[in-house]
Structures are given as C-alpha cells and as structure tokens.
Amino acid sequence: MRPAVWVLVALLATVVALVGVELGKGALHEPAPKLANPCHPRGGRTGGIDATIQRIVLDGLDGAACRLHTTREELVLSFAPETGIRRRWDQHTVEVAIRAGMLRSIDEAQRRGDLPDFAAGLARELVKRVPIDQLIRGGLSLRGLLGQ
Amino acid sequence: MKRTAVAAAVAIAFADSSIVVLALPELYGRFHTTITGVSWVITAYNLAVALTAFALVLFAHRVYAGRLLAAGLVVFLVASICCAVSESLAFLIAARSVQGIGAALLLAGSLPVLGARRWTIVGTFGLAVGPALGGILTQAFDWRAIFIAQAPVAALGLVGTIRAHPHEVVDERPRPLPGRVLPANTCLALLFGALVGALFLAVLLVISVWNYSPIGGAFVVSALPVAALAARPLEARLPRLVAVWGGAALLAGGLIGLALLPSASVWLMVWALALCGAGLGLAVPVLSNAALDLGPGLTRSGTLTVGARHLGLVLAIALIAPLLASKVPAAGDRALLKGTAVLLDAPIGLDKKVPVALDLRGAFAQARAGVTPDLAEPFNKHGAQHDPALAAARDKLLGAIESTITRASRSAFFVCAGFAALALVLALAFRRRLEMS
C-alpha cells in the first residue's frame, strides 16, 4: 500500500480512538447529577444551625415530592413560573403535601437530636402558619427565628 | 482587482449559507418566534440559491456570464440592505429569499471570471468562515451588521464587474450536461448536508451553550478549515476514489464524535472537527472536479453543483430544525432540574444559596426570551471568587447544564453523520462513473 493510504488508515483509526475516549468519559450515561427518588431517604449535612435548617427544608421537600409523585427539583421550580416549569397540582394539594413533608422532617430532625424540643415545637407552628412560598425559599424565617 | 472584488462577493455568497447561525438566538428573541421559525432565515436563503441555480442550468448558456454576475450582485446588494432594515421575521425571510436568488446568479456568473479552482477554494473558505464572521459582527454590533457589512462587498464586486466590460466573458454553447456529473453532485449534496452538523450545530454549541465568545468559538471551529487545508497534500497522493471514500468516512466519523461529546469539552470537539475537516479536504476537491465540466460547459455545470450543494444544506436543515425544536426545550427543562439539584445539595450557607437561587431565576427567564444567560454571574456576584464551595457549586451547575444540553444535539449530529455515510455508500456504488469523470 502507498504511504498516503497508511496515513488515511491512521486518520480513520483516530476516529475509533475518539469514540473510545468519549465512551470512556461516559458519553452513553446520563450526565450527573441524577435526580434522586424523593421517597428514598438520603443523607444530608448536619452540624450548625444553617445545615440543620437546610436539611429540614430539603427533607420536607422530599416528603412533599414523594406524595406528589414528582422530584424535589420539579416541585421547587413549580414555585418559580419564570423558569417555565408549570405547576401540575392545585394550590391546596401542594400546601397539604409540603406542610406534611415539613412536619415529618421536623419530627425526624428532633429524633436525630438536630433540633431541640422547644425549637421543634416552634418550627411545627411555623410550618402550619407561614405561607408555603416563604418556606420553600430556604427557610429564612425559621433561620431568623433561630437567631442566625 | 476585479477578480479580488468578485472573489470577496463569492465568498460572502457562500458564507451567507451559515453567516446568521450565531445571530439566531438574537433573532429568536427579537422576533418572538420558534426554533423552526427562526431556522427559515437560513433555510430560505439556501432554498432560493438551490432553486434558482437549478432553473439557471436550463438557460445559463444563453446569457453572458458578466451580465449574470452584475445582475446577481445588484439583487444581492439590494436584498442585503432589505435584510438589514427588516422589522419583521416575514420580511427578513422574504429578503433572504431574494438575497439567495442574487447569490445564485452571482455564483453562476462568477465561475468563468474566477476559474473553477479559485471559485471552489473561495467558496469553501467563505462557507467555513461564515459562522465566525457573523458571530463577530453580531457581538460587536448586532444582527443587522451582518447584512450591512455585505452591501459594500457586493457594491465593490459590481463596480469591478462593470468596469471590466461584461461582454469579455464569452457565453457557452448549449450542450447536454454529461451524466457523469450526477453521482458527484449527489455525493456533494450529501457531504454539504453533513457539513450542517460540523458548521452550524458545532458553532451553536460552542457559543450558545458553552458560552464562548464568538472569537473564542471561531478559534475552536477553525480546526475544520485548518484540517481541510492540511489534508490537501494527502488528497493529491491518494487514488481519487480512495480520497472520496476516506473523506466521507472521516466526515461521518467526526460527526459521530460530535454526537457522542460527553460534556463541554473543547479538545474533544477540536479533535472531531479536525476529522470532519480532513474528510472534507479529501473528498470535496475530487468530487468538485468530477462535478465541473472544465470545458465550455463550465457555467452550467458550476450552476448545477451550486444547486446540488445548497439543496444538501436545505435538506439537512429541514431534517435537523424540527429535531432540535423537539429535543432542546425538553433538554432545557432537564438541565434546569439538574441545575436545581446541584444548587439544593450544594454545601453552601443559606445566606448565599437563597440570593444565588433568586438571581438564577432571572437568568433562566432571560433564556426563555432567547438570550443566552450568564449562569456564572449570580455565583460570582455573591463571592464565588473568594469562596471555594460557591465556586465548586457554580462549576458543577454549569457542567450539569452544559452536558445535558450538549446531548440534546446528539440525534441531529447522527442525522448529519448519516448524510456522510450515505455519500460514502453512493461513492462506492458509483465508483466506475466517478473514476471515469
């Protein structure tokens, strides 16, 4: 074979190498992060009031998402219409799901010892009374209440 | 001087096939349209070139090439100005169609003036630099600048053509086009269809999804023309058919490489584009020679090959635009969910997480209005430069979104690879007729 043909063969071999590298880098796998099943418990950061509040809110959202058969992320985005994600549930259904999820996550935080009894009681009252949108936006009210 | 001016006009006419690619997001936002709607700004031009060129094949031999060139430049010049002052998408698409008619006339008339070799080189160069040129003009000014800049090029070409007396170029005698040009033109149409992936889609990915500046994007995409030029000596040393087969296989392989990009990886894209460029550098010159009748049928055969190439572009865009229109919004929603997951799980305090999330909502609203959002900005605004955890969250969020949207182009790249693979099959099937030409 002519040397030029060998060069062509080498170029074709680099196609195979390129595809091999891409497959090795996970070209056929779903890119990270995978959206977790909200019905399966997942660990979270603890230690410090900020981390505790975040875990309570996120666990609460997981509980609500599980009830609504969706993901935590879709539930959060449904509160921001400008992102284009439409809410698939009526306001009452969402409120019931979120309050139930939050109350359960407060119970679990109290059981873990992350939340003192008096704070757990206050948090439950807040969850029952505070508008849902405010709870979703990071539990700022709860954080403020706890003196941060 | 005259030839240089005409060559510049030819390069612009070829570049116009792809020059507005990087202005599409801006046009999308400006005219509040759909992906399919805005894709007509490109399709209308290429369709008009293809249809006019096929019509010209019937009577190009009756017209002086210089007159054809001058008429094409006048139409192109006026239509470019109309494009620049468009106030509605419908008017812009209509003006682009007229521009395509002018381009077909000027491309047909310029062949005898420039000669087949220079015409082919200038055309390939114009097509390759089109997206980068349009992107730079859009970034520096706005989308209208793309068309304003074309007017003086066409005007200079017109002055040069008129001064050199259009009757200098002798018309062609009518004679049937040899059947041997058909396989070569079919292969060229398929290869140009495949080029939609390497040029249009890759450029859109680099700039609109990976957030590179047009100049940075132009640098990445320049791998394609550089590799095409580098492959020319190899093409000269290979048997002609082997060059066509190898070129089509490399183009298909490069497009598969683009389809399988796992993330926003510049070096993998450069690698894939270089393979596409090498493929074009090997196959297109051989097929162009086979498609052109270098004797008295030059203009007619050139017009036919212009039509075939632009028809390939139109077919590919017609297949790809609805594919992207169906895949990209869903990928955008998936990317949004992944980005939200990254932000919710990020180990950063609420004092930063909440304001960043609120700012990101504004950025996503921008994206829905057709503007490429700067998703890093909310993180940087809240101190990512000095906060490693916030910087890590920013990079992870950008990586998740870019990877997800990059993969939305996968099926479109595979369609383009299919075009190149089909060209390979046809070149194998018609090997005798291609060898004889």
Coordinates of C-alpha atoms in Angstrom, one line a residue:
Chain A
M1 CA 0.0 0.0 0.0
R2 CA 1.1 3.6 -0.7
P3 CA 2.3 5.6 2.3
A4 CA -0.6 8.0 1.8
V5 CA -3.1 5.2 2.2
W6 CA -1.4 4.3 5.6
V7 CA -1.9 7.9 6.7
L8 CA -5.6 7.7 5.8
V9 CA -5.8 4.4 7.8
A10 CA -4.2 6.2 10.7
L11 CA -6.7 9.0 10.5
L12 CA -9.6 6.5 10.4
A13 CA -8.0 4.9 13.5
T14 CA -8.2 8.2 15.3
V15 CA -12.0 8.2 14.7
V16 CA -12.1 4.9 16.7
A17 CA -9.9 6.4 19.3
L18 CA -12.1 9.5 19.6
V19 CA -15.2 7.4 20.1
G20 CA -13.4 5.2 22.6
V21 CA -12.3 8.2 24.6
E22 CA -15.9 9.6 24.6
L23 CA -17.4 6.3 25.6
G24 CA -14.8 6.1 28.4
K25 CA -15.9 9.5 29.6
G26 CA -19.5 8.4 30.0
A27 CA -20.9 9.5 26.7
L28 CA -23.7 7.0 26.9
H29 CA -24.5 7.6 30.6
E30 CA -26.9 10.2 31.9
P31 CA -24.8 13.2 33.0
A32 CA -24.5 13.9 36.7
P33 CA -26.3 14.7 38.9
K34 CA -29.0 12.1 38.8
L35 CA -32.3 13.3 40.2
A36 CA -32.8 11.3 43.3
N37 CA -36.0 9.4 44.2
P38 CA -37.6 11.6 46.9
C39 CA -39.2 8.6 48.5
H40 CA -35.9 7.1 49.4
P41 CA -34.1 8.6 52.4
R42 CA -30.9 10.4 51.7
G43 CA -28.2 11.7 53.9
G44 CA -27.6 15.4 54.4
R45 CA -25.3 17.8 56.1
T46 CA -25.7 18.2 59.8
G47 CA -23.9 20.3 62.3
G48 CA -24.6 24.0 62.7
I49 CA -28.0 25.7 62.5
D50 CA -27.7 26.6 58.8
A51 CA -27.0 23.0 57.8
T52 CA -29.8 21.7 60.1
I53 CA -32.3 24.1 58.6
Q54 CA -31.4 23.2 55.1
R55 CA -31.7 19.5 55.8
I56 CA -35.1 20.0 57.4
V57 CA -36.3 22.0 54.4
L58 CA -34.8 19.6 51.8
D59 CA -36.2 16.5 53.6
G60 CA -39.5 18.3 53.8
L61 CA -39.5 18.9 50.1
D62 CA -38.5 15.3 49.5
G63 CA -41.5 14.2 51.5
A64 CA -43.8 16.5 49.6
A65 CA -42.4 15.5 46.3
C66 CA -42.9 11.8 47.2
R67 CA -46.5 12.4 48.0
L68 CA -47.0 14.3 44.7
H69 CA -45.1 11.6 42.7
T70 CA -42.5 14.1 41.4
T71 CA -39.0 15.2 42.1
R72 CA -37.9 17.7 44.7
E73 CA -36.4 19.8 42.0
E74 CA -39.6 20.0 39.9
L75 CA -41.6 20.9 43.0
V76 CA -39.2 23.8 43.8
L77 CA -39.2 25.0 40.2
S78 CA -43.0 25.0 40.1
F79 CA -42.9 27.9 42.5
A80 CA -40.9 30.0 40.0
P81 CA -43.1 30.4 37.0
E82 CA -40.5 32.4 35.1
T83 CA -38.4 29.2 34.7
G84 CA -41.2 27.8 32.5
I85 CA -41.9 24.8 34.7
R86 CA -45.6 24.6 35.2
R87 CA -47.2 23.5 38.4
R88 CA -49.1 20.3 37.8
W89 CA -51.1 20.4 41.1
D90 CA -53.6 22.8 42.6
Q91 CA -52.5 25.1 45.4
H92 CA -54.4 23.1 48.1
T93 CA -52.7 19.8 47.1
V94 CA -49.2 21.4 47.1
E95 CA -49.8 23.1 50.5
V96 CA -51.0 19.9 52.1
A97 CA -48.1 17.9 50.7
I98 CA -45.5 20.5 51.7
R99 CA -46.8 21.0 55.2
A100 CA -47.0 17.2 55.8
G101 CA -43.5 16.8 54.4
M102 CA -42.1 19.6 56.6
L103 CA -43.8 18.3 59.7
R104 CA -42.4 14.9 59.2
S105 CA -38.8 16.2 58.6
I106 CA -39.1 18.2 61.8
D107 CA -40.0 15.1 63.6
E108 CA -37.0 13.3 62.2
A109 CA -34.7 16.2 63.0
Q110 CA -35.9 16.1 66.6
R111 CA -35.4 12.4 66.7
R112 CA -31.9 12.7 65.4
G113 CA -31.2 15.3 68.0
D114 CA -30.5 18.0 65.5
L115 CA -33.4 20.1 66.7
P116 CA -34.1 20.8 70.4
D117 CA -37.6 20.2 71.6
F118 CA -38.6 23.8 72.1
A119 CA -37.3 24.7 68.5
A120 CA -39.1 21.7 67.1
G121 CA -42.3 23.0 68.6
L122 CA -41.8 26.4 67.2
A123 CA -40.9 25.1 63.8
R124 CA -44.1 23.0 63.7
E125 CA -46.2 26.1 64.4
L126 CA -44.3 28.0 61.7
V127 CA -44.9 25.2 59.2
K128 CA -48.6 25.3 60.0
R129 CA -48.9 29.1 59.6
V130 CA -46.2 30.5 57.3
P131 CA -47.0 30.9 53.6
I132 CA -45.7 28.0 51.6
D133 CA -43.6 30.1 49.2
Q134 CA -41.7 31.5 52.1
L135 CA -40.9 28.1 53.5
I136 CA -39.6 27.0 50.1
R137 CA -37.3 30.0 49.7
G138 CA -34.8 28.5 52.1
G139 CA -36.5 28.6 55.5
L140 CA -35.3 32.1 56.0
S141 CA -38.0 32.8 58.6
L142 CA -37.0 29.7 60.5
R143 CA -33.4 30.7 60.3
G144 CA -34.2 34.1 61.6
L145 CA -36.2 32.7 64.4
L146 CA -33.3 30.6 65.5
G147 CA -31.1 33.6 65.8
Q148 CA -28.9 33.4 62.8
Chain B
M1 CA -8.5 44.0 -8.5
K2 CA -11.7 43.0 -10.3
R3 CA -11.1 39.3 -9.5
T4 CA -10.4 40.1 -5.9
A5 CA -13.7 42.0 -5.6
V6 CA -15.6 39.3 -7.3
A7 CA -13.9 36.6 -5.2
A8 CA -14.9 38.5 -2.0
A9 CA -18.5 38.6 -3.2
V10 CA -18.4 34.9 -4.0
A11 CA -17.0 34.2 -0.5
I12 CA -19.8 36.2 1.0
A13 CA -22.4 34.5 -1.1
F14 CA -21.2 31.1 0.2
A15 CA -20.7 32.4 3.7
D16 CA -24.4 33.6 3.7
S17 CA -25.4 29.9 3.9
S18 CA -24.2 29.9 7.5
I19 CA -23.4 33.5 8.4
V20 CA -26.6 34.1 10.5
V21 CA -26.2 31.0 12.6
L22 CA -24.8 32.9 15.6
A23 CA -27.4 35.6 15.3
L24 CA -30.2 33.1 15.6
P25 CA -30.6 33.4 19.4
E26 CA -30.8 37.2 19.0
L27 CA -33.3 36.9 16.1
Y28 CA -35.3 34.4 18.2
G29 CA -35.6 36.9 21.0
R30 CA -36.1 39.9 18.7
F31 CA -39.0 38.4 16.7
H32 CA -40.5 36.3 19.5
T33 CA -40.6 33.2 17.2
T34 CA -40.0 29.5 17.4
I35 CA -36.8 27.5 16.6
T36 CA -38.4 26.3 13.4
G37 CA -39.5 29.8 12.5
V38 CA -36.0 31.3 13.0
S39 CA -34.4 28.5 11.1
W40 CA -36.2 29.7 8.0
V41 CA -33.8 32.7 8.0
I42 CA -31.1 30.2 6.9
T43 CA -33.3 27.8 5.0
A44 CA -35.0 30.4 2.8
Y45 CA -31.6 31.6 1.6
N46 CA -30.2 28.2 0.8
L47 CA -33.5 27.1 -0.8
A48 CA -33.6 30.2 -3.0
V49 CA -30.0 29.5 -4.1
A50 CA -30.7 25.9 -4.9
L51 CA -34.0 26.5 -6.9
T52 CA -32.5 29.5 -8.8
A53 CA -29.4 27.5 -9.6
F54 CA -31.4 24.6 -10.9
A55 CA -33.5 27.0 -13.0
L56 CA -30.4 28.7 -14.4
V57 CA -29.0 25.4 -15.6
L58 CA -31.7 25.5 -18.3
F59 CA -30.7 28.8 -19.8
A60 CA -27.3 29.8 -18.4
H61 CA -25.7 29.2 -21.8
R62 CA -27.9 31.9 -23.4
V63 CA -26.7 34.7 -21.0
Y64 CA -23.3 36.4 -20.9
A65 CA -21.6 35.4 -17.6
G66 CA -20.6 39.0 -16.9
R67 CA -24.3 40.2 -17.1
L68 CA -25.4 37.3 -14.9
L69 CA -22.7 38.3 -12.4
A70 CA -23.7 42.0 -12.5
A71 CA -27.4 41.2 -12.1
G72 CA -26.7 38.8 -9.3
L73 CA -24.6 41.5 -7.5
V74 CA -27.3 44.1 -7.8
V75 CA -30.0 41.8 -6.5
F76 CA -27.7 40.6 -3.7
L77 CA -26.8 44.2 -2.8
V78 CA -30.4 45.4 -2.6
A79 CA -31.6 42.3 -0.7
S80 CA -28.8 42.7 1.8
I81 CA -29.9 46.2 2.6
C82 CA -33.5 45.0 2.9
C83 CA -32.4 42.3 5.3
A84 CA -30.6 44.9 7.4
V85 CA -33.7 47.1 7.8
S86 CA -36.2 44.2 8.4
E87 CA -38.7 44.9 11.1
S88 CA -40.5 41.6 11.0
L89 CA -39.4 37.9 10.6
A90 CA -41.6 37.5 7.5
F91 CA -39.9 40.4 5.8
L92 CA -36.5 39.2 6.8
I93 CA -37.2 35.7 5.4
A94 CA -38.6 37.3 2.1
A95 CA -35.5 39.4 1.8
R96 CA -33.2 36.4 2.5
S97 CA -35.0 34.6 -0.3
V98 CA -34.3 37.4 -2.8
Q99 CA -30.7 37.5 -1.5
G100 CA -30.5 33.8 -2.3
I101 CA -31.7 34.4 -5.9
G102 CA -29.0 37.1 -6.3
A103 CA -26.4 34.8 -4.8
A104 CA -27.3 32.0 -7.3
L105 CA -26.9 34.5 -10.2
L106 CA -23.6 35.8 -9.0
L107 CA -22.2 32.4 -8.2
A108 CA -23.1 31.2 -11.7
G109 CA -21.7 34.3 -13.4
S110 CA -18.5 34.4 -11.4
L111 CA -17.3 30.9 -12.4
P112 CA -15.8 31.9 -15.8
V113 CA -14.4 35.1 -14.2
L114 CA -12.6 33.4 -11.3
G115 CA -11.9 30.0 -12.9
A116 CA -13.0 26.7 -11.4
R117 CA -10.1 26.2 -9.0
R118 CA -10.2 29.7 -7.4
W119 CA -14.0 29.7 -7.3
T120 CA -14.0 26.3 -5.4
I121 CA -11.3 27.5 -2.9
V122 CA -13.0 30.9 -2.3
G123 CA -16.4 29.2 -1.9
T124 CA -15.2 26.6 0.6
F125 CA -13.3 29.3 2.6
G126 CA -16.4 31.5 2.7
L127 CA -18.7 28.7 3.9
A128 CA -16.2 27.7 6.6
V129 CA -15.7 31.3 8.0
G130 CA -19.3 32.3 7.7
P131 CA -20.5 31.4 11.2
A132 CA -17.4 33.1 12.9
L133 CA -17.7 36.2 10.8
G134 CA -21.4 36.5 11.6
G135 CA -20.8 35.9 15.3
I136 CA -18.1 38.6 15.5
L137 CA -20.3 41.2 13.7
T138 CA -23.3 40.2 16.0
Q139 CA -21.1 40.5 19.1
A140 CA -19.5 43.8 18.0
F141 CA -22.8 45.5 16.8
D142 CA -26.0 43.5 16.3
W143 CA -27.5 41.0 13.8
R144 CA -28.2 43.8 11.3
A145 CA -24.5 44.5 11.0
I146 CA -24.1 41.1 9.2
F147 CA -26.2 42.4 6.3
I148 CA -24.9 45.9 6.4
A149 CA -21.3 44.6 6.0
Q150 CA -22.3 42.6 2.9
A151 CA -23.6 45.6 0.9
P152 CA -20.2 47.3 0.3
V153 CA -18.6 43.9 -0.7
A154 CA -21.4 43.4 -3.3
A155 CA -21.0 47.0 -4.4
L156 CA -17.2 46.7 -4.9
G157 CA -17.8 43.5 -6.9
L158 CA -20.4 45.3 -9.0
V159 CA -18.0 48.2 -9.8
G160 CA -15.3 45.7 -10.7
T161 CA -17.6 43.7 -13.0
I162 CA -19.0 46.8 -14.8
R163 CA -15.5 48.3 -15.3
A164 CA -14.2 45.1 -16.8
H165 CA -17.0 45.0 -19.5
P166 CA -19.4 42.1 -19.0
H167 CA -19.0 41.1 -22.7
E168 CA -15.4 40.0 -22.1
V169 CA -16.7 36.6 -20.9
V170 CA -18.0 34.5 -23.7
D171 CA -21.2 32.7 -23.3
E172 CA -21.4 28.9 -23.6
R173 CA -22.8 26.8 -26.3
P174 CA -25.8 24.8 -25.4
R175 CA -24.9 21.2 -24.8
P176 CA -26.2 18.5 -22.6
L177 CA -24.6 18.1 -19.2
P178 CA -22.8 14.8 -19.0
G179 CA -24.4 12.2 -16.9
R180 CA -21.2 11.6 -15.1
V181 CA -21.7 14.8 -13.0
L182 CA -24.8 13.4 -11.4
P183 CA -23.1 11.0 -8.9
A184 CA -20.5 13.6 -8.0
N185 CA -23.2 16.2 -7.4
T186 CA -25.3 13.8 -5.3
C187 CA -22.3 13.0 -3.2
L188 CA -21.5 16.7 -2.8
A189 CA -25.1 17.4 -1.8
L190 CA -24.9 14.8 0.9
L191 CA -21.5 16.0 2.1
F192 CA -22.8 19.6 2.3
G193 CA -25.8 18.3 4.2
A194 CA -23.4 16.6 6.6
L195 CA -21.5 19.9 6.9
V196 CA -24.6 21.4 8.6
G197 CA -23.6 19.4 11.7
A198 CA -19.9 20.3 11.7
L199 CA -20.5 24.0 10.9
F200 CA -23.9 25.1 12.1
L201 CA -24.5 22.8 15.1
A202 CA -21.0 22.8 16.4
V203 CA -20.8 26.6 16.3
L204 CA -24.1 26.9 18.1
L205 CA -23.0 24.5 20.7
V206 CA -19.7 26.3 21.4
I207 CA -21.1 29.8 21.6
S208 CA -24.7 29.5 22.7
V209 CA -24.4 26.5 25.0
W210 CA -20.8 26.5 26.2
N211 CA -20.8 30.3 26.4
Y212 CA -17.7 31.0 24.4
S213 CA -17.3 34.4 22.8
P214 CA -17.7 34.5 19.0
I215 CA -14.0 35.0 18.7
G216 CA -13.2 32.1 21.0
G217 CA -15.8 30.0 19.2
A218 CA -14.2 30.9 15.8
F219 CA -10.9 29.7 17.2
V220 CA -12.3 26.3 18.1
V221 CA -14.2 25.9 14.9
S222 CA -11.2 26.9 12.8
A223 CA -10.0 23.3 13.4
L224 CA -12.2 22.4 10.5
P225 CA -10.8 24.7 7.7
V226 CA -7.3 24.2 9.0
A227 CA -7.6 20.4 8.8
A228 CA -9.2 20.7 5.4
L229 CA -6.3 22.6 4.1
A230 CA -3.8 20.3 5.8
A231 CA -5.4 17.3 4.1
R232 CA -4.9 18.7 0.6
P233 CA -1.4 17.2 0.1
L234 CA -2.7 13.9 1.2
E235 CA -5.6 14.1 -1.2
A236 CA -3.1 14.7 -4.0
R237 CA -1.2 11.5 -3.1
L238 CA -4.3 9.2 -2.8
P239 CA -6.1 7.5 -5.6
R240 CA -9.1 9.7 -6.3
L241 CA -11.8 7.2 -5.3
V242 CA -9.9 6.3 -2.1
A243 CA -9.8 10.0 -1.2
V244 CA -13.6 10.3 -1.7
W245 CA -14.3 7.1 0.3
G246 CA -11.8 8.0 3.1
G247 CA -13.1 11.6 3.2
A248 CA -16.7 10.6 3.5
A249 CA -15.8 8.0 6.2
L250 CA -13.7 10.6 8.2
L251 CA -16.6 13.2 8.0
A252 CA -19.1 10.6 9.2
G253 CA -16.7 9.6 12.0
G254 CA -16.0 13.2 13.0
L255 CA -19.8 13.8 13.2
I256 CA -20.3 10.7 15.3
G257 CA -17.5 12.1 17.6
L258 CA -19.5 15.3 17.8
A259 CA -22.7 13.4 18.6
L260 CA -21.0 11.5 21.4
L261 CA -19.5 14.5 23.1
P262 CA -20.0 13.7 26.8
S263 CA -19.6 17.2 28.1
A264 CA -18.5 20.7 27.1
S265 CA -15.0 19.5 26.1
V266 CA -13.2 21.8 23.7
W267 CA -10.4 19.4 22.9
L268 CA -12.8 16.6 22.0
M269 CA -14.7 19.0 19.8
V270 CA -11.5 20.2 18.1
W271 CA -10.5 16.6 17.6
A272 CA -13.9 15.7 16.0
L273 CA -13.9 18.9 13.9
A274 CA -10.4 18.2 12.6
L275 CA -11.6 14.8 11.4
C276 CA -14.6 16.4 9.7
G277 CA -12.2 19.0 8.1
A278 CA -9.8 16.3 6.9
G279 CA -12.7 14.4 5.4
L280 CA -13.9 17.5 3.5
G281 CA -10.4 18.3 2.4
L282 CA -10.0 14.8 0.9
A283 CA -13.5 14.3 -0.7
V284 CA -14.7 17.7 -1.8
P285 CA -11.8 18.7 -4.3
V286 CA -12.1 15.3 -6.0
L287 CA -15.9 15.5 -6.2
S288 CA -15.8 19.1 -7.3
N289 CA -13.5 18.2 -10.2
A290 CA -15.9 15.4 -11.2
A291 CA -18.9 17.8 -10.9
L292 CA -17.5 20.6 -13.1
D293 CA -17.2 20.4 -16.8
L294 CA -14.0 22.4 -17.3
G295 CA -14.6 22.9 -21.0
P296 CA -17.3 25.1 -22.5
G297 CA -19.9 23.7 -20.1
L298 CA -18.3 25.3 -17.0
T299 CA -21.0 27.7 -16.1
R300 CA -23.8 25.2 -16.4
S301 CA -22.0 22.5 -14.6
G302 CA -21.0 25.0 -11.9
T303 CA -24.6 26.2 -11.6
L304 CA -25.7 22.7 -11.2
T305 CA -23.2 22.0 -8.5
V306 CA -24.1 25.2 -6.6
G307 CA -27.7 24.0 -6.7
A308 CA -26.8 20.5 -5.5
R309 CA -24.7 21.7 -2.6
H310 CA -27.3 24.2 -1.3
L311 CA -30.0 21.6 -1.8
G312 CA -28.0 19.3 0.5
L313 CA -27.8 22.1 3.1
V314 CA -31.6 22.7 2.9
L315 CA -32.4 19.0 3.2
A316 CA -30.2 18.7 6.3
I317 CA -31.6 21.9 7.9
A318 CA -35.1 20.7 7.1
L319 CA -34.5 17.5 9.0
I320 CA -32.5 19.0 11.8
A321 CA -34.5 22.0 12.7
P322 CA -37.6 20.1 13.8
L323 CA -35.4 17.6 15.6
L324 CA -33.7 20.3 17.6
A325 CA -37.1 22.1 18.2
S326 CA -38.4 18.9 19.8
K327 CA -35.2 18.0 21.7
V328 CA -33.8 21.3 23.0
P329 CA -36.8 22.5 25.1
A330 CA -37.0 19.1 26.8
A331 CA -33.3 19.2 27.4
G332 CA -33.5 22.7 28.8
D333 CA -36.1 21.6 31.3
R334 CA -33.9 18.6 32.2
A335 CA -30.9 20.8 32.6
L336 CA -32.9 23.2 34.8
L337 CA -33.9 20.3 37.1
K338 CA -30.3 19.1 37.3
G339 CA -29.1 22.6 38.0
T340 CA -31.7 22.9 40.7
A341 CA -30.5 19.6 42.2
V342 CA -26.9 20.9 42.3
L343 CA -27.9 24.1 43.9
L344 CA -30.2 22.5 46.5
D345 CA -27.5 20.0 47.5
A346 CA -24.6 22.4 47.4
P347 CA -22.7 22.7 50.7
I348 CA -23.1 26.4 50.9
G349 CA -24.9 28.6 53.5
L350 CA -28.4 29.9 53.1
D351 CA -27.1 33.4 53.1
K352 CA -25.6 32.7 49.7
K353 CA -27.8 29.9 48.4
V354 CA -31.0 31.8 48.5
P355 CA -29.8 35.0 46.8
V356 CA -28.0 33.0 44.1
A357 CA -31.1 30.9 43.5
L358 CA -33.2 34.1 43.2
D359 CA -30.7 35.6 40.7
L360 CA -30.6 32.4 38.7
R361 CA -34.4 32.6 38.3
G362 CA -33.9 35.9 36.4
A363 CA -31.2 34.3 34.3
F364 CA -33.5 31.4 33.3
A365 CA -36.2 33.9 32.5
Q366 CA -33.7 35.5 30.1
A367 CA -33.0 32.1 28.5
R368 CA -36.7 31.6 27.7
A369 CA -36.7 35.0 26.0
G370 CA -33.9 33.8 23.7
V371 CA -31.0 35.4 25.4
T372 CA -28.0 33.1 26.3
P373 CA -27.9 33.6 30.1
D374 CA -24.7 34.0 32.0
L375 CA -25.3 31.4 34.8
A376 CA -21.9 32.0 36.4
E377 CA -22.7 35.7 37.1
P378 CA -25.1 35.1 40.1
F379 CA -22.4 33.0 41.8
N380 CA -19.6 35.5 41.0
K381 CA -21.8 38.4 42.2
H382 CA -22.1 36.7 45.6
G383 CA -18.4 36.0 46.0
A384 CA -17.5 32.8 44.2
Q385 CA -14.1 34.2 43.5
H386 CA -13.3 34.0 47.2
D387 CA -15.5 31.1 48.3
P388 CA -14.3 27.7 47.1
A389 CA -17.6 26.0 48.0
L390 CA -19.6 28.5 46.0
A391 CA -17.1 28.3 43.1
A392 CA -17.4 24.5 43.1
A393 CA -21.2 24.7 43.1
R394 CA -21.0 27.1 40.2
D395 CA -18.8 24.8 38.1
K396 CA -20.9 21.8 38.9
L397 CA -24.1 23.6 37.9
L398 CA -22.6 24.9 34.7
G399 CA -21.2 21.4 33.9
A400 CA -24.6 19.7 34.5
I401 CA -26.5 22.2 32.3
E402 CA -23.9 22.2 29.5
S403 CA -23.6 18.4 29.4
T404 CA -27.4 18.0 29.3
I405 CA -28.0 20.5 26.6
T406 CA -24.9 19.3 24.6
R407 CA -26.5 15.9 24.4
A408 CA -29.7 17.3 23.1
S409 CA -27.9 17.9 19.7
R410 CA -26.9 14.2 19.6
S411 CA -29.6 13.0 17.2
A412 CA -29.1 16.0 14.9
F413 CA -25.4 15.1 14.7
F414 CA -26.2 11.5 14.0
V415 CA -28.5 12.6 11.1
C416 CA -25.6 14.6 9.6
A417 CA -23.3 11.6 10.1
G418 CA -26.0 9.6 8.2
F419 CA -25.6 12.1 5.3
A420 CA -21.9 11.5 5.1
A421 CA -22.3 7.7 5.4
L422 CA -24.8 7.8 2.5
A423 CA -22.3 9.8 0.5
L424 CA -19.8 7.0 1.2
V425 CA -22.3 4.3 0.1
L426 CA -23.1 6.2 -3.1
A427 CA -19.4 6.8 -3.9
L428 CA -18.9 3.1 -3.5
A429 CA -21.9 2.3 -5.7
F430 CA -20.9 4.8 -8.4
R431 CA -17.2 4.1 -8.3
R432 CA -16.9 3.4 -12.0
R433 CA -18.7 6.6 -13.1
L434 CA -16.7 8.7 -10.6
E435 CA -13.4 7.1 -11.8
M436 CA -14.3 7.9 -15.4
S437 CA -15.0 11.6 -14.7

